[in-house]
Amino acid sequence: ESPLSMKADFLLSLCELVVGGRDGLQPIEKTVIDRCVRLVYREQALGLENTKTPLLQDLYEELLRQPEPEARRVATALELYCTGSLNLFNHPTNIKTDNRVVCIVLKNMGENLRKIAMHITNEFVSQAVDTNFREGVATWCYFDEFHVLLRDPLTASYFVAVWKMLRKKGCVPSALTQNVKVRPDRALCKAV
């Protein structure tokens, strides 16, 4: 897959998490999001040097420029995470992502941000493992409090896909939990 289509897939699933509701994103909403992702990441896709990494704010602003009412609906849902009180991830990362060991702690994060944080963390891990795989570097990933990842069906299914990709790319993932209520016979646990 191309990096642009992978980024579009990630942002579609993130918007699904934020906007989707019971019925999920509608086809027009998905199309508008995809169009905006391509516009926002155009310079990076062209390989232009010195391009800044787009933020969620850039997608939000591009959605506001679109003529469809569906674009405004998605932008309005993203507003809380871009200009609202939950804008924690609308900034360049403060994590030193090029360190040999990277630890991302989601403890004490409110429930509204936790799902998004887990989703963004999964994306970061996927990118790091992909980079290491291309460079022939082995990667070990430890997911503590694993049962939290299985609470939400969308996050759980996305995590299962990430888990399979990690193993395919030579990563050694480990899922840790102290919650004995997570039954190993559940379909998602079996998939992992």
PDB file of C-alpha atoms in Angstrom:
ATOM      1  CA  GLU A   1       0.000   0.000   0.000  1.00  0.00           C
ATOM      2  CA  SER A   2       1.098   3.545  -0.644  1.00  0.00           C
ATOM      3  CA  PRO A   3       1.805   5.788   2.368  1.00  0.00           C
ATOM      4  CA  LEU A   4      -0.973   8.121   1.220  1.00  0.00           C
ATOM      5  CA  SER A   5      -3.609   5.373   1.105  1.00  0.00           C
ATOM      6  CA  MET A   6      -2.448   4.112   4.512  1.00  0.00           C
ATOM      7  CA  LYS A   7      -2.765   7.644   5.936  1.00  0.00           C
ATOM      8  CA  ALA A   8      -6.212   8.001   4.346  1.00  0.00           C
ATOM      9  CA  ASP A   9      -7.286   4.683   5.872  1.00  0.00           C
ATOM     10  CA  PHE A  10      -6.031   5.757   9.300  1.00  0.00           C
ATOM     11  CA  LEU A  11      -7.791   9.140   9.138  1.00  0.00           C
ATOM     12  CA  LEU A  12     -11.001   7.545   7.857  1.00  0.00           C
ATOM     13  CA  SER A  13     -11.002   5.180  10.824  1.00  0.00           C
ATOM     14  CA  LEU A  14     -10.181   8.072  13.188  1.00  0.00           C
ATOM     15  CA  CYS A  15     -13.106  10.075  11.777  1.00  0.00           C
ATOM     16  CA  GLU A  16     -15.285   6.983  12.080  1.00  0.00           C
ATOM     17  CA  LEU A  17     -14.364   6.889  15.757  1.00  0.00           C
ATOM     18  CA  VAL A  18     -15.118  10.594  16.253  1.00  0.00           C
ATOM     19  CA  VAL A  19     -18.079  11.090  13.902  1.00  0.00           C
ATOM     20  CA  GLY A  20     -19.472   7.679  13.087  1.00  0.00           C
ATOM     21  CA  GLY A  21     -22.049   6.976  15.734  1.00  0.00           C
ATOM     22  CA  ARG A  22     -24.185   3.874  15.414  1.00  0.00           C
ATOM     23  CA  ASP A  23     -24.372   3.856  11.611  1.00  0.00           C
ATOM     24  CA  GLY A  24     -20.763   4.845  10.966  1.00  0.00           C
ATOM     25  CA  LEU A  25     -19.608   7.240   8.283  1.00  0.00           C
ATOM     26  CA  GLN A  26     -21.807   7.518   5.216  1.00  0.00           C
ATOM     27  CA  PRO A  27     -20.288   7.025   1.718  1.00  0.00           C
ATOM     28  CA  ILE A  28     -20.316  10.760   0.901  1.00  0.00           C
ATOM     29  CA  GLU A  29     -18.574  11.545   4.199  1.00  0.00           C
ATOM     30  CA  LYS A  30     -15.910   8.943   3.437  1.00  0.00           C
ATOM     31  CA  THR A  31     -15.397  10.389  -0.038  1.00  0.00           C
ATOM     32  CA  VAL A  32     -15.073  13.943   1.280  1.00  0.00           C
ATOM     33  CA  ILE A  33     -12.605  12.845   3.987  1.00  0.00           C
ATOM     34  CA  ASP A  34     -10.534  10.944   1.427  1.00  0.00           C
ATOM     35  CA  ARG A  35     -10.452  13.971  -0.885  1.00  0.00           C
ATOM     36  CA  CYS A  36      -9.352  16.231   1.972  1.00  0.00           C
ATOM     37  CA  VAL A  37      -6.640  13.795   3.105  1.00  0.00           C
ATOM     38  CA  ARG A  38      -5.218  13.791  -0.430  1.00  0.00           C
ATOM     39  CA  LEU A  39      -5.240  17.599  -0.483  1.00  0.00           C
ATOM     40  CA  VAL A  40      -3.683  17.940   2.980  1.00  0.00           C
ATOM     41  CA  TYR A  41      -0.938  15.374   2.275  1.00  0.00           C
ATOM     42  CA  ARG A  42      -0.355  16.442  -1.342  1.00  0.00           C
ATOM     43  CA  GLU A  43       3.087  17.988  -0.703  1.00  0.00           C
ATOM     44  CA  GLN A  44       4.303  14.977   1.266  1.00  0.00           C
ATOM     45  CA  ALA A  45       2.952  12.595  -1.373  1.00  0.00           C
ATOM     46  CA  LEU A  46       4.895  14.507  -4.024  1.00  0.00           C
ATOM     47  CA  GLY A  47       8.045  14.075  -1.947  1.00  0.00           C
ATOM     48  CA  LEU A  48       8.626  17.797  -1.549  1.00  0.00           C
ATOM     49  CA  GLU A  49      11.344  18.559   0.995  1.00  0.00           C
ATOM     50  CA  ASN A  50      10.823  20.659   4.107  1.00  0.00           C
ATOM     51  CA  THR A  51       7.103  20.000   4.265  1.00  0.00           C
ATOM     52  CA  LYS A  52       5.614  20.236   7.725  1.00  0.00           C
ATOM     53  CA  THR A  53       3.773  17.224   9.018  1.00  0.00           C
ATOM     54  CA  PRO A  54       0.051  17.968   8.770  1.00  0.00           C
ATOM     55  CA  LEU A  55      -1.976  18.159  11.950  1.00  0.00           C
ATOM     56  CA  LEU A  56      -5.603  17.219  12.533  1.00  0.00           C
ATOM     57  CA  GLN A  57      -6.279  20.975  12.293  1.00  0.00           C
ATOM     58  CA  ASP A  58      -5.191  20.897   8.636  1.00  0.00           C
ATOM     59  CA  LEU A  59      -7.775  18.213   7.842  1.00  0.00           C
ATOM     60  CA  TYR A  60     -10.392  20.165   9.806  1.00  0.00           C
ATOM     61  CA  GLU A  61      -9.691  23.364   7.844  1.00  0.00           C
ATOM     62  CA  GLU A  62      -9.731  21.513   4.508  1.00  0.00           C
ATOM     63  CA  LEU A  63     -13.094  19.966   5.399  1.00  0.00           C
ATOM     64  CA  LEU A  64     -14.473  23.453   6.114  1.00  0.00           C
ATOM     65  CA  ARG A  65     -13.448  24.548   2.599  1.00  0.00           C
ATOM     66  CA  GLN A  66     -15.501  21.797   0.943  1.00  0.00           C
ATOM     67  CA  PRO A  67     -18.974  22.571  -0.467  1.00  0.00           C
ATOM     68  CA  GLU A  68     -20.772  19.435   0.779  1.00  0.00           C
ATOM     69  CA  PRO A  69     -22.826  19.654   4.001  1.00  0.00           C
ATOM     70  CA  GLU A  70     -21.341  16.267   4.969  1.00  0.00           C
ATOM     71  CA  ALA A  71     -17.906  17.914   5.103  1.00  0.00           C
ATOM     72  CA  ARG A  72     -19.212  20.479   7.577  1.00  0.00           C
ATOM     73  CA  ARG A  73     -20.734  17.688   9.702  1.00  0.00           C
ATOM     74  CA  VAL A  74     -17.380  15.879   9.900  1.00  0.00           C
ATOM     75  CA  ALA A  75     -15.527  19.150  10.570  1.00  0.00           C
ATOM     76  CA  THR A  76     -17.960  20.040  13.342  1.00  0.00           C
ATOM     77  CA  ALA A  77     -17.354  16.673  15.017  1.00  0.00           C
ATOM     78  CA  LEU A  78     -13.565  17.152  14.725  1.00  0.00           C
ATOM     79  CA  GLU A  79     -13.745  20.686  16.144  1.00  0.00           C
ATOM     80  CA  LEU A  80     -13.620  19.412  19.744  1.00  0.00           C
ATOM     81  CA  TYR A  81     -10.282  17.729  18.978  1.00  0.00           C
ATOM     82  CA  CYS A  82      -8.835  20.606  16.902  1.00  0.00           C
ATOM     83  CA  THR A  83      -9.831  23.883  18.526  1.00  0.00           C
ATOM     84  CA  GLY A  84     -11.834  22.604  21.490  1.00  0.00           C
ATOM     85  CA  SER A  85     -10.882  21.464  24.965  1.00  0.00           C
ATOM     86  CA  LEU A  86      -9.707  18.019  23.762  1.00  0.00           C
ATOM     87  CA  ASN A  87      -7.089  19.346  21.315  1.00  0.00           C
ATOM     88  CA  LEU A  88      -4.242  17.380  22.937  1.00  0.00           C
ATOM     89  CA  PHE A  89      -3.315  15.627  19.674  1.00  0.00           C
ATOM     90  CA  ASN A  90      -3.562  18.727  17.503  1.00  0.00           C
ATOM     91  CA  HIS A  91       0.086  19.637  18.069  1.00  0.00           C
ATOM     92  CA  PRO A  92       3.429  18.271  16.881  1.00  0.00           C
ATOM     93  CA  THR A  93       4.394  15.317  19.070  1.00  0.00           C
ATOM     94  CA  ASN A  94       6.518  15.888  22.144  1.00  0.00           C
ATOM     95  CA  ILE A  95       7.644  12.254  22.139  1.00  0.00           C
ATOM     96  CA  LYS A  96      11.175  11.566  20.934  1.00  0.00           C
ATOM     97  CA  THR A  97      10.097   9.053  18.323  1.00  0.00           C
ATOM     98  CA  ASP A  98      13.629   8.257  17.162  1.00  0.00           C
ATOM     99  CA  ASN A  99      14.736   6.884  20.551  1.00  0.00           C
ATOM    100  CA  ARG A 100      15.671   3.226  20.802  1.00  0.00           C
ATOM    101  CA  VAL A 101      12.931   2.738  23.420  1.00  0.00           C
ATOM    102  CA  VAL A 102       9.676   4.675  23.177  1.00  0.00           C
ATOM    103  CA  CYS A 103       7.068   4.476  25.933  1.00  0.00           C
ATOM    104  CA  ILE A 104       3.662   6.029  25.428  1.00  0.00           C
ATOM    105  CA  VAL A 105       1.578   6.362  28.588  1.00  0.00           C
ATOM    106  CA  LEU A 106      -2.164   6.870  28.307  1.00  0.00           C
ATOM    107  CA  LYS A 107      -2.826   6.684  32.054  1.00  0.00           C
ATOM    108  CA  ASN A 108      -5.162   9.279  33.580  1.00  0.00           C
ATOM    109  CA  MET A 109      -6.554  10.190  30.188  1.00  0.00           C
ATOM    110  CA  GLY A 110     -10.279  10.901  30.067  1.00  0.00           C
ATOM    111  CA  GLU A 111     -12.563   8.423  28.344  1.00  0.00           C
ATOM    112  CA  ASN A 112     -13.301  10.828  25.472  1.00  0.00           C
ATOM    113  CA  LEU A 113      -9.617  11.094  24.595  1.00  0.00           C
ATOM    114  CA  ARG A 114      -8.599   7.517  25.424  1.00  0.00           C
ATOM    115  CA  LYS A 115     -10.105   5.911  22.295  1.00  0.00           C
ATOM    116  CA  ILE A 116      -8.482   8.475  20.048  1.00  0.00           C
ATOM    117  CA  ALA A 117      -5.192   8.169  21.932  1.00  0.00           C
ATOM    118  CA  MET A 118      -5.177   4.391  21.468  1.00  0.00           C
ATOM    119  CA  HIS A 119      -5.963   4.799  17.795  1.00  0.00           C
ATOM    120  CA  ILE A 120      -3.159   7.331  17.283  1.00  0.00           C
ATOM    121  CA  THR A 121      -0.765   5.158  19.283  1.00  0.00           C
ATOM    122  CA  ASN A 122      -1.567   2.159  17.076  1.00  0.00           C
ATOM    123  CA  GLU A 123      -0.812   4.289  14.012  1.00  0.00           C
ATOM    124  CA  PHE A 124       2.514   5.445  15.475  1.00  0.00           C
ATOM    125  CA  VAL A 125       3.503   1.856  16.295  1.00  0.00           C
ATOM    126  CA  SER A 126       2.537   0.726  12.779  1.00  0.00           C
ATOM    127  CA  GLN A 127       4.692   3.418  11.181  1.00  0.00           C
ATOM    128  CA  ALA A 128       7.670   2.692  13.452  1.00  0.00           C
ATOM    129  CA  VAL A 129       7.503  -1.053  12.792  1.00  0.00           C
ATOM    130  CA  ASP A 130       7.160  -0.458   9.049  1.00  0.00           C
ATOM    131  CA  THR A 131      10.238   1.804   9.052  1.00  0.00           C
ATOM    132  CA  ASN A 132      12.245  -0.676  11.128  1.00  0.00           C
ATOM    133  CA  PHE A 133      11.187  -3.550   8.861  1.00  0.00           C
ATOM    134  CA  ARG A 134      12.415  -1.714   5.760  1.00  0.00           C
ATOM    135  CA  GLU A 135      15.731  -1.028   7.530  1.00  0.00           C
ATOM    136  CA  GLY A 136      16.102  -4.624   8.764  1.00  0.00           C
ATOM    137  CA  VAL A 137      15.701  -3.672  12.436  1.00  0.00           C
ATOM    138  CA  ALA A 138      13.796  -5.962  14.807  1.00  0.00           C
ATOM    139  CA  THR A 139      11.043  -4.412  16.926  1.00  0.00           C
ATOM    140  CA  TRP A 140       9.413  -5.512  20.168  1.00  0.00           C
ATOM    141  CA  CYS A 141       6.075  -3.981  21.196  1.00  0.00           C
ATOM    142  CA  TYR A 142       4.447  -4.349  24.587  1.00  0.00           C
ATOM    143  CA  PHE A 143       0.787  -3.433  25.023  1.00  0.00           C
ATOM    144  CA  ASP A 144      -0.038  -3.209  28.717  1.00  0.00           C
ATOM    145  CA  GLU A 145      -3.648  -3.216  29.938  1.00  0.00           C
ATOM    146  CA  PHE A 146      -4.546  -4.968  26.696  1.00  0.00           C
ATOM    147  CA  HIS A 147      -8.166  -5.507  27.753  1.00  0.00           C
ATOM    148  CA  VAL A 148      -8.765  -1.752  27.372  1.00  0.00           C
ATOM    149  CA  LEU A 149      -8.063  -2.087  23.635  1.00  0.00           C
ATOM    150  CA  LEU A 150     -10.855  -4.645  23.338  1.00  0.00           C
ATOM    151  CA  ARG A 151     -13.622  -2.545  24.935  1.00  0.00           C
ATOM    152  CA  ASP A 152     -14.621  -0.606  21.838  1.00  0.00           C
ATOM    153  CA  PRO A 153     -15.442  -2.742  18.760  1.00  0.00           C
ATOM    154  CA  LEU A 154     -13.901  -0.292  16.263  1.00  0.00           C
ATOM    155  CA  THR A 155     -10.676   0.120  18.253  1.00  0.00           C
ATOM    156  CA  ALA A 156     -10.529  -3.641  18.800  1.00  0.00           C
ATOM    157  CA  SER A 157     -10.930  -4.497  15.115  1.00  0.00           C
ATOM    158  CA  TYR A 158      -8.361  -1.852  14.138  1.00  0.00           C
ATOM    159  CA  PHE A 159      -5.965  -3.249  16.754  1.00  0.00           C
ATOM    160  CA  VAL A 160      -6.375  -6.793  15.413  1.00  0.00           C
ATOM    161  CA  ALA A 161      -5.419  -5.527  11.938  1.00  0.00           C
ATOM    162  CA  VAL A 162      -2.418  -3.692  13.426  1.00  0.00           C
ATOM    163  CA  TRP A 163      -1.416  -6.817  15.370  1.00  0.00           C
ATOM    164  CA  LYS A 164      -1.419  -8.936  12.210  1.00  0.00           C
ATOM    165  CA  MET A 165       0.622  -6.304  10.371  1.00  0.00           C
ATOM    166  CA  LEU A 166       3.121  -6.168  13.256  1.00  0.00           C
ATOM    167  CA  ARG A 167       3.699  -9.907  13.084  1.00  0.00           C
ATOM    168  CA  LYS A 168       3.916  -9.834   9.288  1.00  0.00           C
ATOM    169  CA  LYS A 169       6.660  -7.172   9.533  1.00  0.00           C
ATOM    170  CA  GLY A 170       8.775  -9.239  11.934  1.00  0.00           C
ATOM    171  CA  CYS A 171       7.690  -7.460  15.101  1.00  0.00           C
ATOM    172  CA  VAL A 172       7.373  -9.372  18.354  1.00  0.00           C
ATOM    173  CA  PRO A 173       4.179  -7.975  19.932  1.00  0.00           C
ATOM    174  CA  SER A 174       3.154  -8.867  23.475  1.00  0.00           C
ATOM    175  CA  ALA A 175      -0.244  -8.164  25.018  1.00  0.00           C
ATOM    176  CA  LEU A 176      -0.326  -7.866  28.807  1.00  0.00           C
ATOM    177  CA  THR A 177      -3.335  -7.696  31.095  1.00  0.00           C
ATOM    178  CA  GLN A 178      -4.207  -8.298  34.723  1.00  0.00           C
ATOM    179  CA  ASN A 179      -7.906  -8.398  33.956  1.00  0.00           C
ATOM    180  CA  VAL A 180      -8.969 -12.026  34.235  1.00  0.00           C
ATOM    181  CA  LYS A 181     -12.396 -11.166  32.825  1.00  0.00           C
ATOM    182  CA  VAL A 182     -10.865 -11.032  29.333  1.00  0.00           C
ATOM    183  CA  ARG A 183     -11.704 -14.503  28.120  1.00  0.00           C
ATOM    184  CA  PRO A 184      -9.219 -16.092  25.722  1.00  0.00           C
ATOM    185  CA  ASP A 185     -12.045 -17.742  23.773  1.00  0.00           C
ATOM    186  CA  ARG A 186     -13.363 -14.369  22.540  1.00  0.00           C
ATOM    187  CA  ALA A 187     -12.942 -13.987  18.787  1.00  0.00           C
ATOM    188  CA  LEU A 188     -10.759 -10.880  19.078  1.00  0.00           C
ATOM    189  CA  CYS A 189      -8.456 -12.534  21.614  1.00  0.00           C
ATOM    190  CA  LYS A 190      -8.124 -15.526  19.324  1.00  0.00           C
ATOM    191  CA  ALA A 191      -7.303 -13.263  16.379  1.00  0.00           C
ATOM    192  CA  VAL A 192      -4.436 -11.765  18.361  1.00  0.00           C
TER     193      VAL A 192
END
